[in-house]
């Protein structure tokens, strides 16, 4: 079983901390599909210290999501430590994760995210300072390197372990790759062999079979699923079942997808408000509808929805049309 500090997961399947996606509504929905651990989207250390309203709202955690890892980012030791202490003392998160993987320029230009990957000594200093300041287990999510010429994944993981970090989630791409190309699972295996703390593999896990193959080929302790779970929490459920039993569960029906999409919408409305939630849900609805035959016009219409009623009516119309077509075929 995957164990981080004194937190034991029911299984090794982990939801990745995707920015702009992994709020409580999404995390709770994925958790109900069996994820061993869910990770919150990254939160700015400065936003926490300045008590920014949007940032503070991002710290909300439903008890049903636990165990949960809450991710912070920053480029300065003092502010990162202060933010970690706030999370430690004022939230019900189980784990504090430090982001060392975000590749976007607005993060790296403030010496945060993937910029850390260039300096194992800084990694040691920053992680050690956070570990000393908090009681919760501290983990790190990182990429294998900045570019092909600066791959310090082994040194960085060893620095994290020496600093008292409890686990590392490793994405097998460089910062320069962003989300293109293929994930290098060989580096995940190398890092796993170089440290004793748990390693969670990340990158190109698109099917339950991919998850098992990553665990088998790299020896990692957990497998992190990101984009494959967008609009598809069944990926989590199917992966957990496949790892437990070897059985590949069937894909969800259109009706099941629509029902969970509406549940997700309602949770988002409860979390924020209808005006904001419906707009945020447009991208999620498009992900839920992916692969459903004849959903193209519905996806286009979703982008025009401004109320829950409009969105739910449009989503249900897809299944209604499907039922009518089935009746015609039977008749």
CSV table of C-alpha atoms in Angstrom, one decimal:
chain,number,residue,atom,x,y,z
A,1,UNK,CA,0.0,0.0,0.0
A,2,UNK,CA,1.1,3.6,-0.6
A,3,UNK,CA,2.1,5.2,2.6
A,4,UNK,CA,3.1,8.9,3.0
A,5,UNK,CA,4.4,9.7,6.5
A,6,UNK,CA,1.7,8.1,8.7
A,7,UNK,CA,-1.0,8.5,6.0
A,8,UNK,CA,-2.0,5.1,4.5
A,9,UNK,CA,-3.9,5.1,1.2
A,10,UNK,CA,-6.4,2.4,0.3
A,11,UNK,CA,-4.7,2.0,-3.1
A,12,UNK,CA,-1.9,3.5,-5.1
A,13,UNK,CA,-4.0,5.5,-7.5
A,14,UNK,CA,-3.5,9.3,-7.1
A,15,UNK,CA,-5.4,12.2,-8.8
A,16,UNK,CA,-2.9,14.8,-10.0
A,17,UNK,CA,-3.1,18.4,-8.8
A,18,UNK,CA,-4.2,20.0,-12.0
A,19,UNK,CA,-4.4,23.8,-12.0
A,20,UNK,CA,-7.8,25.3,-12.8
A,21,UNK,CA,-9.5,21.9,-12.4
A,22,UNK,CA,-8.8,20.2,-9.0
A,23,UNK,CA,-11.2,22.2,-6.8
A,24,UNK,CA,-13.2,20.4,-4.1
A,25,UNK,CA,-16.2,19.7,-6.5
A,26,UNK,CA,-14.0,17.7,-8.9
A,27,UNK,CA,-11.8,16.1,-6.2
A,28,UNK,CA,-14.8,14.8,-4.2
A,29,UNK,CA,-16.3,13.3,-7.4
A,30,UNK,CA,-13.1,11.6,-8.3
A,31,UNK,CA,-12.7,10.4,-4.7
A,32,UNK,CA,-16.0,8.7,-4.8
A,33,UNK,CA,-14.7,6.7,-7.8
A,34,UNK,CA,-12.1,5.2,-5.6
A,35,UNK,CA,-8.9,7.3,-5.7
A,36,UNK,CA,-6.5,6.4,-3.0
A,37,UNK,CA,-5.3,10.0,-2.7
A,38,UNK,CA,-6.6,13.3,-4.3
A,39,UNK,CA,-4.4,16.4,-4.8
A,40,UNK,CA,-5.6,20.0,-4.7
A,41,UNK,CA,-4.6,22.4,-7.4
A,42,UNK,CA,-1.5,24.5,-6.6
A,43,UNK,CA,-2.0,27.6,-4.3
A,44,UNK,CA,0.2,30.6,-4.2
A,45,UNK,CA,2.2,31.1,-1.0
A,46,UNK,CA,1.9,34.9,-1.4
A,47,UNK,CA,-1.9,34.5,-1.9
A,48,UNK,CA,-2.1,32.7,1.4
A,49,UNK,CA,0.0,35.2,3.3
A,50,UNK,CA,-2.0,38.2,1.8
A,51,UNK,CA,-5.3,36.4,2.6
A,52,UNK,CA,-6.4,36.8,-1.0
A,53,UNK,CA,-10.1,35.8,-1.1
A,54,UNK,CA,-9.9,33.6,-4.1
A,55,UNK,CA,-6.8,31.9,-2.7
A,56,UNK,CA,-8.4,31.3,0.7
A,57,UNK,CA,-11.5,29.8,-1.0
A,58,UNK,CA,-9.1,27.3,-2.7
A,59,UNK,CA,-8.1,25.9,0.7
A,60,UNK,CA,-11.6,24.4,1.3
A,61,UNK,CA,-11.5,20.7,1.8
A,62,UNK,CA,-14.6,18.5,2.2
A,63,UNK,CA,-14.1,15.7,4.7
A,64,UNK,CA,-15.2,13.2,2.0
A,65,UNK,CA,-12.1,14.0,0.0
A,66,UNK,CA,-9.6,12.8,2.6
A,67,UNK,CA,-6.9,11.7,2.5
A,68,UNK,CA,-5.9,14.8,0.5
A,69,UNK,CA,-2.7,16.5,-0.5
A,70,UNK,CA,-2.7,20.3,-0.7
A,71,UNK,CA,-0.1,21.9,-3.0
A,72,UNK,CA,1.6,25.2,-2.5
A,73,UNK,CA,4.1,27.0,-4.7
A,74,UNK,CA,6.6,29.9,-4.3
A,75,UNK,CA,10.1,30.9,-4.9
A,76,UNK,CA,11.2,32.4,-1.6
A,77,UNK,CA,11.9,30.3,1.5
A,78,UNK,CA,10.4,32.7,4.1
A,79,UNK,CA,7.0,33.0,2.3
A,80,UNK,CA,6.8,29.3,1.4
A,81,UNK,CA,7.5,28.3,5.0
A,82,UNK,CA,4.9,30.8,6.3
A,83,UNK,CA,2.3,29.5,3.8
A,84,UNK,CA,3.1,25.9,4.8
A,85,UNK,CA,2.6,26.7,8.4
A,86,UNK,CA,-0.8,28.3,7.7
A,87,UNK,CA,-1.9,25.2,5.8
A,88,UNK,CA,-0.6,23.0,8.5
A,89,UNK,CA,-2.4,24.8,11.3
A,90,UNK,CA,-5.6,26.0,9.5
A,91,UNK,CA,-6.7,23.4,7.0
A,92,UNK,CA,-7.7,19.7,7.3
A,93,UNK,CA,-5.3,18.7,4.5
A,94,UNK,CA,-3.4,15.5,5.3
A,95,UNK,CA,-0.3,16.2,3.3
A,96,UNK,CA,1.5,19.4,2.2
A,97,UNK,CA,2.9,19.2,-1.3
A,98,UNK,CA,5.4,21.6,-2.8
A,99,UNK,CA,5.2,22.3,-6.6
A,100,UNK,CA,8.4,21.9,-8.5
A,101,UNK,CA,6.9,20.9,-11.8
A,102,UNK,CA,4.7,23.7,-13.1
A,103,UNK,CA,6.3,24.8,-16.5
A,104,UNK,CA,4.4,27.9,-17.3
A,105,UNK,CA,6.4,31.1,-17.5
A,106,UNK,CA,4.4,33.2,-15.0
A,107,UNK,CA,5.4,30.6,-12.3
A,108,UNK,CA,9.0,29.9,-13.3
A,109,UNK,CA,9.8,33.6,-13.7
A,110,UNK,CA,9.3,34.1,-10.0
A,111,UNK,CA,11.7,31.2,-9.3
A,112,UNK,CA,8.9,28.9,-8.5
A,113,UNK,CA,7.6,25.6,-10.0
A,114,UNK,CA,10.0,23.9,-12.4
A,115,UNK,CA,12.6,26.6,-11.9
A,116,UNK,CA,13.7,24.7,-8.8
A,117,UNK,CA,14.8,21.8,-10.9
A,118,UNK,CA,18.1,23.5,-11.7
A,119,UNK,CA,19.4,23.6,-8.2
A,120,UNK,CA,19.4,20.5,-5.9
A,121,UNK,CA,20.9,22.6,-3.1
A,122,UNK,CA,18.0,25.1,-3.1
A,123,UNK,CA,15.6,22.2,-3.1
A,124,UNK,CA,17.3,20.8,0.0
A,125,UNK,CA,17.2,24.1,1.7
A,126,UNK,CA,13.6,24.9,0.9
A,127,UNK,CA,12.2,21.4,1.7
A,128,UNK,CA,14.2,21.2,4.9
A,129,UNK,CA,12.8,24.5,6.1
A,130,UNK,CA,9.2,23.5,5.4
A,131,UNK,CA,9.6,20.1,7.0
A,132,UNK,CA,11.0,21.7,10.1
A,133,UNK,CA,8.1,24.2,10.3
A,134,UNK,CA,5.1,21.8,10.0
A,135,UNK,CA,3.7,18.6,11.5
A,136,UNK,CA,2.0,17.2,8.4
A,137,UNK,CA,4.1,15.1,5.9
A,138,UNK,CA,5.8,17.2,3.2
A,139,UNK,CA,6.0,15.9,-0.4
A,140,UNK,CA,7.2,17.3,-3.7
A,141,UNK,CA,5.8,17.1,-7.2
A,142,UNK,CA,8.5,17.6,-9.8
A,143,UNK,CA,9.5,17.0,-13.4
A,144,UNK,CA,12.5,15.0,-14.4
A,145,UNK,CA,14.5,18.2,-15.4
A,146,UNK,CA,14.5,21.6,-16.9
A,147,UNK,CA,15.6,20.4,-20.4
A,148,UNK,CA,17.5,17.5,-21.8
A,149,UNK,CA,20.8,19.1,-20.7
A,150,UNK,CA,19.7,19.6,-17.2
A,151,UNK,CA,18.1,16.4,-15.8
A,152,UNK,CA,18.9,16.3,-12.1
A,153,UNK,CA,15.9,14.1,-11.1
A,154,UNK,CA,18.0,11.6,-9.1
A,155,UNK,CA,20.0,14.4,-7.3
A,156,UNK,CA,16.8,16.4,-6.7
A,157,UNK,CA,15.0,13.4,-5.2
A,158,UNK,CA,17.9,12.5,-3.0
A,159,UNK,CA,18.0,16.2,-1.8
A,160,UNK,CA,14.3,15.9,-0.9
A,161,UNK,CA,14.8,12.7,1.0
A,162,UNK,CA,17.8,14.2,3.0
A,163,UNK,CA,15.6,17.2,3.8
A,164,UNK,CA,13.0,15.0,5.4
A,165,UNK,CA,10.5,14.9,2.5
A,166,UNK,CA,8.0,12.0,2.8
A,167,UNK,CA,7.5,11.3,-0.9
A,168,UNK,CA,8.1,12.5,-4.5
A,169,UNK,CA,5.7,12.6,-7.4
A,170,UNK,CA,7.7,12.5,-10.6
A,171,UNK,CA,6.5,13.6,-14.0
A,172,UNK,CA,8.7,12.0,-16.7
A,173,UNK,CA,8.9,15.1,-18.9
A,174,UNK,CA,11.2,18.2,-18.8
A,175,UNK,CA,10.0,21.7,-18.3
A,176,UNK,CA,10.8,22.4,-22.0
A,177,UNK,CA,8.6,19.6,-23.1
A,178,UNK,CA,5.6,21.1,-21.3
A,179,UNK,CA,2.9,18.4,-22.1
A,180,UNK,CA,4.3,17.3,-25.5
A,181,UNK,CA,6.3,14.3,-26.5
A,182,UNK,CA,6.4,11.2,-24.3
A,183,UNK,CA,7.0,10.7,-20.6
A,184,UNK,CA,10.3,9.0,-19.7
A,185,UNK,CA,9.5,6.2,-17.4
A,186,UNK,CA,13.1,5.1,-17.2
A,187,UNK,CA,13.9,8.1,-15.1
A,188,UNK,CA,11.1,7.2,-12.8
A,189,UNK,CA,12.7,3.8,-12.3
A,190,UNK,CA,16.1,5.4,-11.7
A,191,UNK,CA,14.8,7.8,-9.1
A,192,UNK,CA,12.9,5.0,-7.4
A,193,UNK,CA,16.1,3.0,-7.1
A,194,UNK,CA,18.0,6.0,-5.7
A,195,UNK,CA,15.9,6.8,-2.7
A,196,UNK,CA,13.9,4.9,0.0
A,197,UNK,CA,10.9,7.3,0.2
A,198,UNK,CA,7.8,6.5,-1.9
A,199,UNK,CA,7.9,7.6,-5.6
A,200,UNK,CA,4.6,8.3,-7.4
A,201,UNK,CA,5.0,8.0,-11.2
A,202,UNK,CA,3.3,10.5,-13.5
A,203,UNK,CA,3.0,10.9,-17.2
A,204,UNK,CA,1.2,9.1,-20.1
A,205,UNK,CA,-1.0,7.0,-17.9
A,206,UNK,CA,-4.0,7.0,-20.2
A,207,UNK,CA,-5.5,3.5,-19.5
A,208,UNK,CA,-5.7,1.1,-16.6
A,209,UNK,CA,-3.2,-1.0,-18.4
A,210,UNK,CA,-0.8,1.9,-18.6
A,211,UNK,CA,-1.0,2.3,-14.8
A,212,UNK,CA,-0.1,-1.4,-14.2
A,213,UNK,CA,2.7,-1.2,-16.7
A,214,UNK,CA,4.1,1.9,-15.0
A,215,UNK,CA,4.1,0.2,-11.6
A,216,UNK,CA,5.6,-3.0,-13.0
A,217,UNK,CA,8.3,-1.3,-15.2
A,218,UNK,CA,9.4,1.4,-12.7
A,219,UNK,CA,8.8,-0.2,-9.3
A,220,UNK,CA,7.1,3.1,-8.2
A,221,UNK,CA,4.9,3.1,-5.2
A,222,UNK,CA,1.9,5.0,-6.7
A,223,UNK,CA,0.6,6.0,-10.0
A,224,UNK,CA,-0.7,9.6,-10.7
A,225,UNK,CA,-3.5,10.2,-13.2
A,226,UNK,CA,-4.1,13.6,-14.6
A,227,UNK,CA,-5.6,14.5,-17.9
A,228,UNK,CA,-7.0,11.0,-18.4
A,229,UNK,CA,-9.4,11.7,-15.5
A,230,UNK,CA,-10.8,14.9,-17.0
A,231,UNK,CA,-14.5,14.3,-17.5
A,232,UNK,CA,-13.7,10.7,-16.9
A,233,UNK,CA,-13.6,9.7,-13.2
A,234,UNK,CA,-14.3,6.2,-14.4
A,235,UNK,CA,-10.7,6.0,-15.4
A,236,UNK,CA,-9.9,6.1,-11.7
A,237,UNK,CA,-12.4,3.4,-10.8
A,238,UNK,CA,-11.4,1.2,-13.7
A,239,UNK,CA,-7.7,1.6,-12.8
A,240,UNK,CA,-8.3,0.7,-9.1
A,241,UNK,CA,-10.3,-2.4,-10.1
A,242,UNK,CA,-7.8,-3.5,-12.8
A,243,UNK,CA,-4.9,-3.2,-10.3
A,244,UNK,CA,-6.9,-5.1,-7.6
A,245,UNK,CA,-8.4,-7.9,-9.7
A,246,UNK,CA,-7.0,-7.8,-13.3
A,247,UNK,CA,-10.5,-7.2,-14.5
A,248,UNK,CA,-11.1,-4.4,-17.0
A,249,UNK,CA,-14.4,-2.8,-16.2
A,250,UNK,CA,-16.7,-1.5,-19.0
A,251,UNK,CA,-16.7,2.1,-20.1
A,252,UNK,CA,-19.7,4.2,-18.8
A,253,UNK,CA,-22.9,4.7,-20.8
A,254,UNK,CA,-23.9,8.1,-22.1
A,255,UNK,CA,-26.5,8.3,-19.3
A,256,UNK,CA,-24.0,7.6,-16.6
A,257,UNK,CA,-21.7,10.3,-18.0
A,258,UNK,CA,-24.5,12.9,-18.1
A,259,UNK,CA,-25.6,12.0,-14.5
A,260,UNK,CA,-22.1,12.4,-13.1
A,261,UNK,CA,-21.6,15.6,-15.1
A,262,UNK,CA,-24.7,17.1,-13.6
A,263,UNK,CA,-23.6,16.0,-10.1
A,264,UNK,CA,-20.3,17.7,-10.7
A,265,UNK,CA,-22.1,20.8,-11.8
A,266,UNK,CA,-24.3,20.9,-8.7
A,267,UNK,CA,-21.3,20.5,-6.4
A,268,UNK,CA,-19.5,23.3,-8.3
A,269,UNK,CA,-22.6,25.5,-7.8
A,270,UNK,CA,-22.5,24.8,-4.1
A,271,UNK,CA,-18.8,25.5,-3.9
A,272,UNK,CA,-18.9,28.8,-5.8
A,273,UNK,CA,-22.2,30.1,-7.2
A,274,UNK,CA,-24.3,29.4,-10.3
A,275,UNK,CA,-22.9,32.2,-12.4
A,276,UNK,CA,-19.3,31.2,-11.9
A,277,UNK,CA,-19.9,27.4,-11.8
A,278,UNK,CA,-21.8,27.2,-15.1
A,279,UNK,CA,-19.0,29.0,-16.9
A,280,UNK,CA,-16.3,26.9,-15.3
A,281,UNK,CA,-18.3,23.7,-16.0
A,282,UNK,CA,-18.4,24.4,-19.8
A,283,UNK,CA,-14.9,22.8,-20.2
A,284,UNK,CA,-15.7,19.9,-17.9
A,285,UNK,CA,-19.0,19.2,-19.7
A,286,UNK,CA,-17.0,19.0,-23.0
A,287,UNK,CA,-14.7,16.5,-21.4
A,288,UNK,CA,-17.6,14.4,-20.1
A,289,UNK,CA,-19.2,14.4,-23.6
A,290,UNK,CA,-16.0,13.3,-25.3
A,291,UNK,CA,-16.6,10.0,-27.1
A,292,UNK,CA,-20.4,10.2,-27.0
A,293,UNK,CA,-21.8,9.8,-30.5
A,294,UNK,CA,-23.6,12.8,-31.8
A,295,UNK,CA,-22.4,15.1,-29.0
A,296,UNK,CA,-20.7,17.7,-31.2
A,297,UNK,CA,-23.7,20.1,-31.4
A,298,UNK,CA,-24.3,19.7,-27.7
A,299,UNK,CA,-20.7,20.6,-26.9
A,300,UNK,CA,-21.1,23.7,-29.0
A,301,UNK,CA,-24.3,24.6,-27.2
A,302,UNK,CA,-22.8,24.1,-23.8
A,303,UNK,CA,-20.5,27.1,-24.4
A,304,UNK,CA,-23.6,29.3,-24.7
A,305,UNK,CA,-25.2,28.2,-21.4
A,306,UNK,CA,-25.4,30.7,-18.6
A,307,UNK,CA,-27.7,28.9,-16.1
A,308,UNK,CA,-27.9,25.4,-14.5
A,309,UNK,CA,-31.3,24.8,-16.1
A,310,UNK,CA,-29.9,25.6,-19.6
A,311,UNK,CA,-27.0,23.3,-19.2
A,312,UNK,CA,-28.9,20.4,-17.6
A,313,UNK,CA,-31.6,20.6,-20.3
A,314,UNK,CA,-29.0,20.5,-23.0
A,315,UNK,CA,-27.1,17.6,-21.5
A,316,UNK,CA,-30.3,15.6,-20.9
A,317,UNK,CA,-31.4,16.3,-24.5
A,318,UNK,CA,-28.5,14.2,-25.7
A,319,UNK,CA,-29.6,11.1,-23.8
A,320,UNK,CA,-33.2,11.8,-24.8
A,321,UNK,CA,-32.3,11.9,-28.4
A,322,UNK,CA,-30.4,8.6,-27.9
A,323,UNK,CA,-33.5,7.0,-26.3
A,324,UNK,CA,-35.7,8.2,-29.2
A,325,UNK,CA,-33.3,6.7,-31.7
A,326,UNK,CA,-33.1,3.4,-29.8
A,327,UNK,CA,-37.0,3.2,-29.8
A,328,UNK,CA,-37.0,3.8,-33.6
A,329,UNK,CA,-34.5,1.0,-34.1
A,330,UNK,CA,-36.5,-1.4,-31.9
A,331,UNK,CA,-39.7,-0.4,-33.6
